[in-house]
Amino acid sequence: MIKKYFYFLLVCFFISCEQSITPVETAIEDKILYLGNGTEPQDLDPHIVTGVPEHNIIIALLEGLMIANPQGGAPLPGVAESWDVSSDGKVYIFKIKDQALWSNGDEVTAADFVFSWKRILTPSLGAQYADMLYILKNAEPFNKGKIKDFSQVGVRAVDAKTLRVELNNPTPYFLNLLTHYSSYPVHRPTIEKFGEIDTRGSEWTREENFIGNGPFILKEWQLNKVLIVKKNTNYWNSNIVDLNEIHFFPIDDVSREDRMYRSGYLHLAYSTPQEKIETYRTKYPDHLRIEPYFGTYYYRVNTLKKPFNDPLVRKALSLAINRDDIVNKVMKGGQSIAFSFTPPDKKGYFPNTQLDFDPQLAKNLLREAGFSKGKFPIVELLYNTSEGHQKVAQAIQQMWKLNLGIDVELVNVDWKVYLSRELSGDFTISRAGWIGDYPDPNSFLDMMVTGRGNNKTGWSNPEYDNLVKLAASAKSTNERFKLFREAESILVNELPVIPIYTYTRVYMLHPDVKGWYPNILDTHPYQFIRLEK
Amino acid sequence: MLSLIWKRLITVIPVLFAVITITFLMVHSAPGGPFDADRVVSPDILIQLNERYNLDAPLWEQYFSYLGNVLQGDFGPSFRYPGRSVTELIFTGLPVTFELAVYSIIFAVFIGVFAGVIASLRPNTWVDYLPMSAAMAGICIPSIILGPSLSLIFGIWLGWFPVAGWEDLPGDKVLPVITLGTAYAAYCARLTRGGMLEVLGQDYIRTARAKGLSESRVVIVHALRGGLIPVIAFLGPAIAGLLAGSFVVETIFGIPGLGRFYVQAAFNRDYTMILGTSIFFSALIVSFNLLADLVAAAFNPKLREGIYNE
């Protein structure tokens, strides 16, 4: 009797658990894209947020004057119909498309941009990305409260559809910069309905209130679960938008994301477990994507601490690192060894520096700096909790021990502790990484100018500062890149930062997703993406 | 009974006060602040942010200001989610965590009691050893191992259940509930077995059997009531534990519960959110322990007398 019941229950169980069709399998019909998107977005206000997950959503909901080119290269026109540049390269006149509308039907105007740029630059808003617009005339003094009158800032509406922008210097990457969400417009009546120009975190970004001008509109936002956007029929280029919806899943656990991808709940797994890359390379070659990325993994040296204030010591440390081994035996994710601080961009800037592996020279340099074997103090190497950082740190610990006889103490701390120690200078050497905000060497090299917040090394070189400054006002791209190459040489010679490898983006993408191209900023405007077998 | 409840509730006040004070001091002494970011925030902006969130005031002033707000039921704004209040976030995550806990406890009690009763009826035979060995395994395997293993087998290899989500797809609750409930089911099984063995050896059970009652009637009607007392006493702390400890399972299966907010708040140094959720969880744990005492008393007359005499 019991046996009979048991078998009956077993059969019921198997029937009830019949394999269902996964969302990815039905996606082509429904035209819904399922994306893993790292962490839960902090907010959807382009003037408040700072992270990549937020960027991925905001480019669906809002659009600036320009759109990032999905295949890299020159940006594409967004709400800007056309633009003229003055002969000195400092003044841009943008014509805004007549068809550019907000999702409630209002026209997108030049005044929207003036209001929006005033908003992000208003000191009391406390926008962390306000400095992205410091290239505008008087933007920095306005943001720092030194001038109060916004009409002195280099942006004004000539008429409803004409925007005049004046820059401090000719800035060749200005149009690229306009693809960044910090320059996106926000809908003034909505902002003012829920607060003042400087109100942080008002309810305007809630699903019932959000007014955008991007290819999608906010449909649903369930915290820690999913954020859904749907096609915006008022978008000026809605004809080319193929997707009906995009579902962004906030998945901060790499293993869960991997499981979700493999069981058919995602078209894109934002990151892939490092230990699985080799397996996936052979098992899912048409899913695994390894693409160049505009970022450098490096070690930051506190140059205010002895003996690291001596460039010979820093150079010795760099020469004792076998970058080939780190890339090929430790990381195994298609990363390339770094020979400069700025990652080389095949379509643009290509630094002519070199970072060799030469243990003998390293030993000699260390001796020259006054350290014979066994005399060097124990080095503290700080990194935040991550398997990848730990593996690299362990490998370098071995290399320095083997090649220079230096003892390294690894210090693993949580993210906020790591940030706090770096910021206060309470470190000797720390791991670091930098991803460019826009595809220009300035995004890297400007960071190491004396006194810049992100420098954090205490390093200062007036010649370097001068070269970066001169590059900002250079007349041609060739001249700019030449100046940048000279600055890069100084950096690689003095090594306040020791570049290790150039990042790659390693992720899983379903082969049915078309129009998703590799590009160094990893930006994929959704209006160009479609689902097809 | 009412005076007993009242007396117990009064003791909650110093407990919550201690929780607020200790948590407040701990979060503020932890290195790293809520606005520390990879891309350094300029000092001017940091001043504005600190001013906005009252972090520029002396610590004692911040403490009393927070205490005053809590007494008025205001847990303050979240630092991580600029447009959301802590209260809103708690009430976003709580129903999900609560639902997960309720299903898990139902699963635990159903499986645990069933296994415990079966084991107690044939002590020291394979009918006893099998469920008790399984229970031991259930106690030993942590959810951080069990969850991904279940996902791998039943989600990826067999494709029977979704590996993540909550209330989106049919069957998406199965794996999280099993993962969270297994250890508690194991405890229930062992407690039930122990309780049943004690009761089954008593005189009134022998009398019932002697009167010719069927075995099922003896077990279900007469023995189970007494045999379940240890399980009932365990339920209060178990529910409290499930509510407070569900964050691992919520992370494994991507469940938008309160536990995930709690963990994220700690990593993000979201001071108000850490404090708000700590207070909330403490209140829940104290309440469920009290509730468990009352239910146990209702089942056990001896216990009831003891509590009244307290």
mmCIF file with all atom_site columns, N, CA and C in Angstrom, chain A residues 129-164:
data_model
loop_
_atom_site.group_PDB
_atom_site.id
_atom_site.type_symbol
_atom_site.label_atom_id
_atom_site.label_alt_id
_atom_site.label_comp_id
_atom_site.label_asym_id
_atom_site.label_entity_id
_atom_site.label_seq_id
_atom_site.pdbx_PDB_ins_code
_atom_site.Cartn_x
_atom_site.Cartn_y
_atom_site.Cartn_z
_atom_site.occupancy
_atom_site.B_iso_or_equiv
_atom_site.pdbx_formal_charge
_atom_site.auth_seq_id
_atom_site.auth_comp_id
_atom_site.auth_asym_id
_atom_site.auth_atom_id
_atom_site.pdbx_PDB_model_num
ATOM 1   N N  . TYR A 1 129 ? 29.431 63.663 -10.536 1.00 0.00 ? 129 TYR A N  1
ATOM 2   C CA . TYR A 1 129 ? 29.970 63.700 -11.895 1.00 0.00 ? 129 TYR A CA 1
ATOM 3   C C  . TYR A 1 129 ? 29.929 65.116 -12.487 1.00 0.00 ? 129 TYR A C  1
ATOM 4   N N  . ALA A 1 130 ? 29.731 66.131 -11.645 1.00 0.00 ? 130 ALA A N  1
ATOM 5   C CA . ALA A 1 130 ? 29.658 67.503 -12.160 1.00 0.00 ? 130 ALA A CA 1
ATOM 6   C C  . ALA A 1 130 ? 30.930 67.879 -12.909 1.00 0.00 ? 130 ALA A C  1
ATOM 7   N N  . ASP A 1 131 ? 32.057 67.320 -12.479 1.00 0.00 ? 131 ASP A N  1
ATOM 8   C CA . ASP A 1 131 ? 33.327 67.712 -13.112 1.00 0.00 ? 131 ASP A CA 1
ATOM 9   C C  . ASP A 1 131 ? 33.452 67.239 -14.562 1.00 0.00 ? 131 ASP A C  1
ATOM 10  N N  . MET A 1 132 ? 32.558 66.360 -14.986 1.00 0.00 ? 132 MET A N  1
ATOM 11  C CA . MET A 1 132 ? 32.570 65.964 -16.403 1.00 0.00 ? 132 MET A CA 1
ATOM 12  C C  . MET A 1 132 ? 32.281 67.169 -17.295 1.00 0.00 ? 132 MET A C  1
ATOM 13  N N  . LEU A 1 133 ? 31.579 68.159 -16.739 1.00 0.00 ? 133 LEU A N  1
ATOM 14  C CA . LEU A 1 133 ? 31.228 69.347 -17.545 1.00 0.00 ? 133 LEU A CA 1
ATOM 15  C C  . LEU A 1 133 ? 32.163 70.534 -17.286 1.00 0.00 ? 133 LEU A C  1
ATOM 16  N N  . TYR A 1 134 ? 33.253 70.288 -16.578 1.00 0.00 ? 134 TYR A N  1
ATOM 17  C CA . TYR A 1 134 ? 34.179 71.388 -16.287 1.00 0.00 ? 134 TYR A CA 1
ATOM 18  C C  . TYR A 1 134 ? 34.846 71.940 -17.541 1.00 0.00 ? 134 TYR A C  1
ATOM 19  N N  . ILE A 1 135 ? 34.727 71.234 -18.652 1.00 0.00 ? 135 ILE A N  1
ATOM 20  C CA . ILE A 1 135 ? 35.294 71.757 -19.901 1.00 0.00 ? 135 ILE A CA 1
ATOM 21  C C  . ILE A 1 135 ? 34.491 72.956 -20.414 1.00 0.00 ? 135 ILE A C  1
ATOM 22  N N  . LEU A 1 136 ? 33.262 73.143 -19.898 1.00 0.00 ? 136 LEU A N  1
ATOM 23  C CA . LEU A 1 136 ? 32.459 74.311 -20.279 1.00 0.00 ? 136 LEU A CA 1
ATOM 24  C C  . LEU A 1 136 ? 33.051 75.551 -19.613 1.00 0.00 ? 136 LEU A C  1
ATOM 25  N N  . LYS A 1 137 ? 32.977 76.634 -20.309 1.00 0.00 ? 137 LYS A N  1
ATOM 26  C CA . LYS A 1 137 ? 33.482 77.896 -19.766 1.00 0.00 ? 137 LYS A CA 1
ATOM 27  C C  . LYS A 1 137 ? 32.763 78.218 -18.443 1.00 0.00 ? 137 LYS A C  1
ATOM 28  N N  . ASN A 1 138 ? 33.529 78.491 -17.413 1.00 0.00 ? 138 ASN A N  1
ATOM 29  C CA . ASN A 1 138 ? 33.045 78.889 -16.083 1.00 0.00 ? 138 ASN A CA 1
ATOM 30  C C  . ASN A 1 138 ? 32.224 77.822 -15.347 1.00 0.00 ? 138 ASN A C  1
ATOM 31  N N  . ALA A 1 139 ? 32.232 76.613 -15.865 1.00 0.00 ? 139 ALA A N  1
ATOM 32  C CA . ALA A 1 139 ? 31.454 75.565 -15.186 1.00 0.00 ? 139 ALA A CA 1
ATOM 33  C C  . ALA A 1 139 ? 32.076 75.230 -13.828 1.00 0.00 ? 139 ALA A C  1
ATOM 34  N N  . GLU A 1 140 ? 33.396 75.142 -13.788 1.00 0.00 ? 140 GLU A N  1
ATOM 35  C CA . GLU A 1 140 ? 34.061 74.768 -12.540 1.00 0.00 ? 140 GLU A CA 1
ATOM 36  C C  . GLU A 1 140 ? 33.848 75.824 -11.446 1.00 0.00 ? 140 GLU A C  1
ATOM 37  N N  . PRO A 1 141 ? 34.120 77.131 -11.745 1.00 0.00 ? 141 PRO A N  1
ATOM 38  C CA . PRO A 1 141 ? 33.863 78.120 -10.678 1.00 0.00 ? 141 PRO A CA 1
ATOM 39  C C  . PRO A 1 141 ? 32.403 78.153 -10.240 1.00 0.00 ? 141 PRO A C  1
ATOM 40  N N  . PHE A 1 142 ? 31.472 77.920 -11.155 1.00 0.00 ? 142 PHE A N  1
ATOM 41  C CA . PHE A 1 142 ? 30.059 77.911 -10.759 1.00 0.00 ? 142 PHE A CA 1
ATOM 42  C C  . PHE A 1 142 ? 29.791 76.738 -9.820  1.00 0.00 ? 142 PHE A C  1
ATOM 43  N N  . ASN A 1 143 ? 30.320 75.551 -10.188 1.00 0.00 ? 143 ASN A N  1
ATOM 44  C CA . ASN A 1 143 ? 30.085 74.363 -9.374  1.00 0.00 ? 143 ASN A CA 1
ATOM 45  C C  . ASN A 1 143 ? 30.752 74.478 -8.000  1.00 0.00 ? 143 ASN A C  1
ATOM 46  N N  . LYS A 1 144 ? 31.842 75.244 -7.946  1.00 0.00 ? 144 LYS A N  1
ATOM 47  C CA . LYS A 1 144 ? 32.539 75.401 -6.661  1.00 0.00 ? 144 LYS A CA 1
ATOM 48  C C  . LYS A 1 144 ? 32.039 76.623 -5.888  1.00 0.00 ? 144 LYS A C  1
ATOM 49  N N  . GLY A 1 145 ? 30.995 77.257 -6.406  1.00 0.00 ? 145 GLY A N  1
ATOM 50  C CA . GLY A 1 145 ? 30.371 78.372 -5.696  1.00 0.00 ? 145 GLY A CA 1
ATOM 51  C C  . GLY A 1 145 ? 31.120 79.685 -5.821  1.00 0.00 ? 145 GLY A C  1
ATOM 52  N N  . LYS A 1 146 ? 32.122 79.728 -6.731  1.00 0.00 ? 146 LYS A N  1
ATOM 53  C CA . LYS A 1 146 ? 32.905 80.968 -6.843  1.00 0.00 ? 146 LYS A CA 1
ATOM 54  C C  . LYS A 1 146 ? 32.174 82.008 -7.662  1.00 0.00 ? 146 LYS A C  1
ATOM 55  N N  . ILE A 1 147 ? 31.329 81.572 -8.593  1.00 0.00 ? 147 ILE A N  1
ATOM 56  C CA . ILE A 1 147 ? 30.427 82.524 -9.249  1.00 0.00 ? 147 ILE A CA 1
ATOM 57  C C  . ILE A 1 147 ? 28.997 82.015 -9.079  1.00 0.00 ? 147 ILE A C  1
ATOM 58  N N  . LYS A 1 148 ? 28.085 82.931 -8.941  1.00 0.00 ? 148 LYS A N  1
ATOM 59  C CA . LYS A 1 148 ? 26.696 82.555 -8.633  1.00 0.00 ? 148 LYS A CA 1
ATOM 60  C C  . LYS A 1 148 ? 25.784 82.655 -9.859  1.00 0.00 ? 148 LYS A C  1
ATOM 61  N N  . ASP A 1 149 ? 26.219 83.434 -10.833 1.00 0.00 ? 149 ASP A N  1
ATOM 62  C CA . ASP A 1 149 ? 25.350 83.716 -11.972 1.00 0.00 ? 149 ASP A CA 1
ATOM 63  C C  . ASP A 1 149 ? 25.572 82.660 -13.077 1.00 0.00 ? 149 ASP A C  1
ATOM 64  N N  . PHE A 1 150 ? 24.553 81.821 -13.300 1.00 0.00 ? 150 PHE A N  1
ATOM 65  C CA . PHE A 1 150 ? 24.733 80.736 -14.264 1.00 0.00 ? 150 PHE A CA 1
ATOM 66  C C  . PHE A 1 150 ? 24.865 81.250 -15.698 1.00 0.00 ? 150 PHE A C  1
ATOM 67  N N  . SER A 1 151 ? 24.399 82.472 -15.965 1.00 0.00 ? 151 SER A N  1
ATOM 68  C CA . SER A 1 151 ? 24.499 82.980 -17.342 1.00 0.00 ? 151 SER A CA 1
ATOM 69  C C  . SER A 1 151 ? 25.963 83.152 -17.775 1.00 0.00 ? 151 SER A C  1
ATOM 70  N N  . GLN A 1 152 ? 26.880 83.137 -16.794 1.00 0.00 ? 152 GLN A N  1
ATOM 71  C CA . GLN A 1 152 ? 28.307 83.236 -17.148 1.00 0.00 ? 152 GLN A CA 1
ATOM 72  C C  . GLN A 1 152 ? 28.893 81.885 -17.589 1.00 0.00 ? 152 GLN A C  1
ATOM 73  N N  . VAL A 1 153 ? 28.144 80.826 -17.350 1.00 0.00 ? 153 VAL A N  1
ATOM 74  C CA . VAL A 1 153 ? 28.604 79.488 -17.769 1.00 0.00 ? 153 VAL A CA 1
ATOM 75  C C  . VAL A 1 153 ? 28.343 79.343 -19.267 1.00 0.00 ? 153 VAL A C  1
ATOM 76  N N  . GLY A 1 154 ? 29.233 78.621 -19.932 1.00 0.00 ? 154 GLY A N  1
ATOM 77  C CA . GLY A 1 154 ? 29.203 78.559 -21.400 1.00 0.00 ? 154 GLY A CA 1
ATOM 78  C C  . GLY A 1 154 ? 28.110 77.718 -22.024 1.00 0.00 ? 154 GLY A C  1
ATOM 79  N N  . VAL A 1 155 ? 26.886 77.907 -21.624 1.00 0.00 ? 155 VAL A N  1
ATOM 80  C CA . VAL A 1 155 ? 25.784 77.225 -22.318 1.00 0.00 ? 155 VAL A CA 1
ATOM 81  C C  . VAL A 1 155 ? 24.554 78.124 -22.323 1.00 0.00 ? 155 VAL A C  1
ATOM 82  N N  . ARG A 1 156 ? 23.965 78.297 -23.479 1.00 0.00 ? 156 ARG A N  1
ATOM 83  C CA . ARG A 1 156 ? 22.706 79.064 -23.515 1.00 0.00 ? 156 ARG A CA 1
ATOM 84  C C  . ARG A 1 156 ? 21.844 78.638 -24.697 1.00 0.00 ? 156 ARG A C  1
ATOM 85  N N  . ALA A 1 157 ? 20.544 78.869 -24.524 1.00 0.00 ? 157 ALA A N  1
ATOM 86  C CA . ALA A 1 157 ? 19.600 78.522 -25.587 1.00 0.00 ? 157 ALA A CA 1
ATOM 87  C C  . ALA A 1 157 ? 19.446 79.753 -26.489 1.00 0.00 ? 157 ALA A C  1
ATOM 88  N N  . VAL A 1 158 ? 19.861 79.609 -27.748 1.00 0.00 ? 158 VAL A N  1
ATOM 89  C CA . VAL A 1 158 ? 19.723 80.719 -28.696 1.00 0.00 ? 158 VAL A CA 1
ATOM 90  C C  . VAL A 1 158 ? 18.239 80.851 -29.060 1.00 0.00 ? 158 VAL A C  1
ATOM 91  N N  . ASP A 1 159 ? 17.629 79.739 -29.347 1.00 0.00 ? 159 ASP A N  1
ATOM 92  C CA . ASP A 1 159 ? 16.169 79.668 -29.491 1.00 0.00 ? 159 ASP A CA 1
ATOM 93  C C  . ASP A 1 159 ? 15.744 78.277 -29.047 1.00 0.00 ? 159 ASP A C  1
ATOM 94  N N  . ALA A 1 160 ? 14.467 77.943 -29.278 1.00 0.00 ? 160 ALA A N  1
ATOM 95  C CA . ALA A 1 160 ? 13.954 76.675 -28.741 1.00 0.00 ? 160 ALA A CA 1
ATOM 96  C C  . ALA A 1 160 ? 14.762 75.468 -29.206 1.00 0.00 ? 160 ALA A C  1
ATOM 97  N N  . LYS A 1 161 ? 15.317 75.552 -30.414 1.00 0.00 ? 161 LYS A N  1
ATOM 98  C CA . LYS A 1 161 ? 15.986 74.367 -30.963 1.00 0.00 ? 161 LYS A CA 1
ATOM 99  C C  . LYS A 1 161 ? 17.483 74.580 -31.209 1.00 0.00 ? 161 LYS A C  1
ATOM 100 N N  . THR A 1 162 ? 18.029 75.685 -30.709 1.00 0.00 ? 162 THR A N  1
ATOM 101 C CA . THR A 1 162 ? 19.455 75.951 -30.937 1.00 0.00 ? 162 THR A CA 1
ATOM 102 C C  . THR A 1 162 ? 20.177 76.132 -29.599 1.00 0.00 ? 162 THR A C  1
ATOM 103 N N  . LEU A 1 163 ? 21.210 75.354 -29.417 1.00 0.00 ? 163 LEU A N  1
ATOM 104 C CA . LEU A 1 163 ? 21.976 75.399 -28.175 1.00 0.00 ? 163 LEU A CA 1
ATOM 105 C C  . LEU A 1 163 ? 23.402 75.843 -28.485 1.00 0.00 ? 163 LEU A C  1
ATOM 106 N N  . ARG A 1 164 ? 23.853 76.868 -27.761 1.00 0.00 ? 164 ARG A N  1
ATOM 107 C CA . ARG A 1 164 ? 25.217 77.363 -27.968 1.00 0.00 ? 164 ARG A CA 1
ATOM 108 C C  . ARG A 1 164 ? 26.054 76.949 -26.758 1.00 0.00 ? 164 ARG A C  1
#
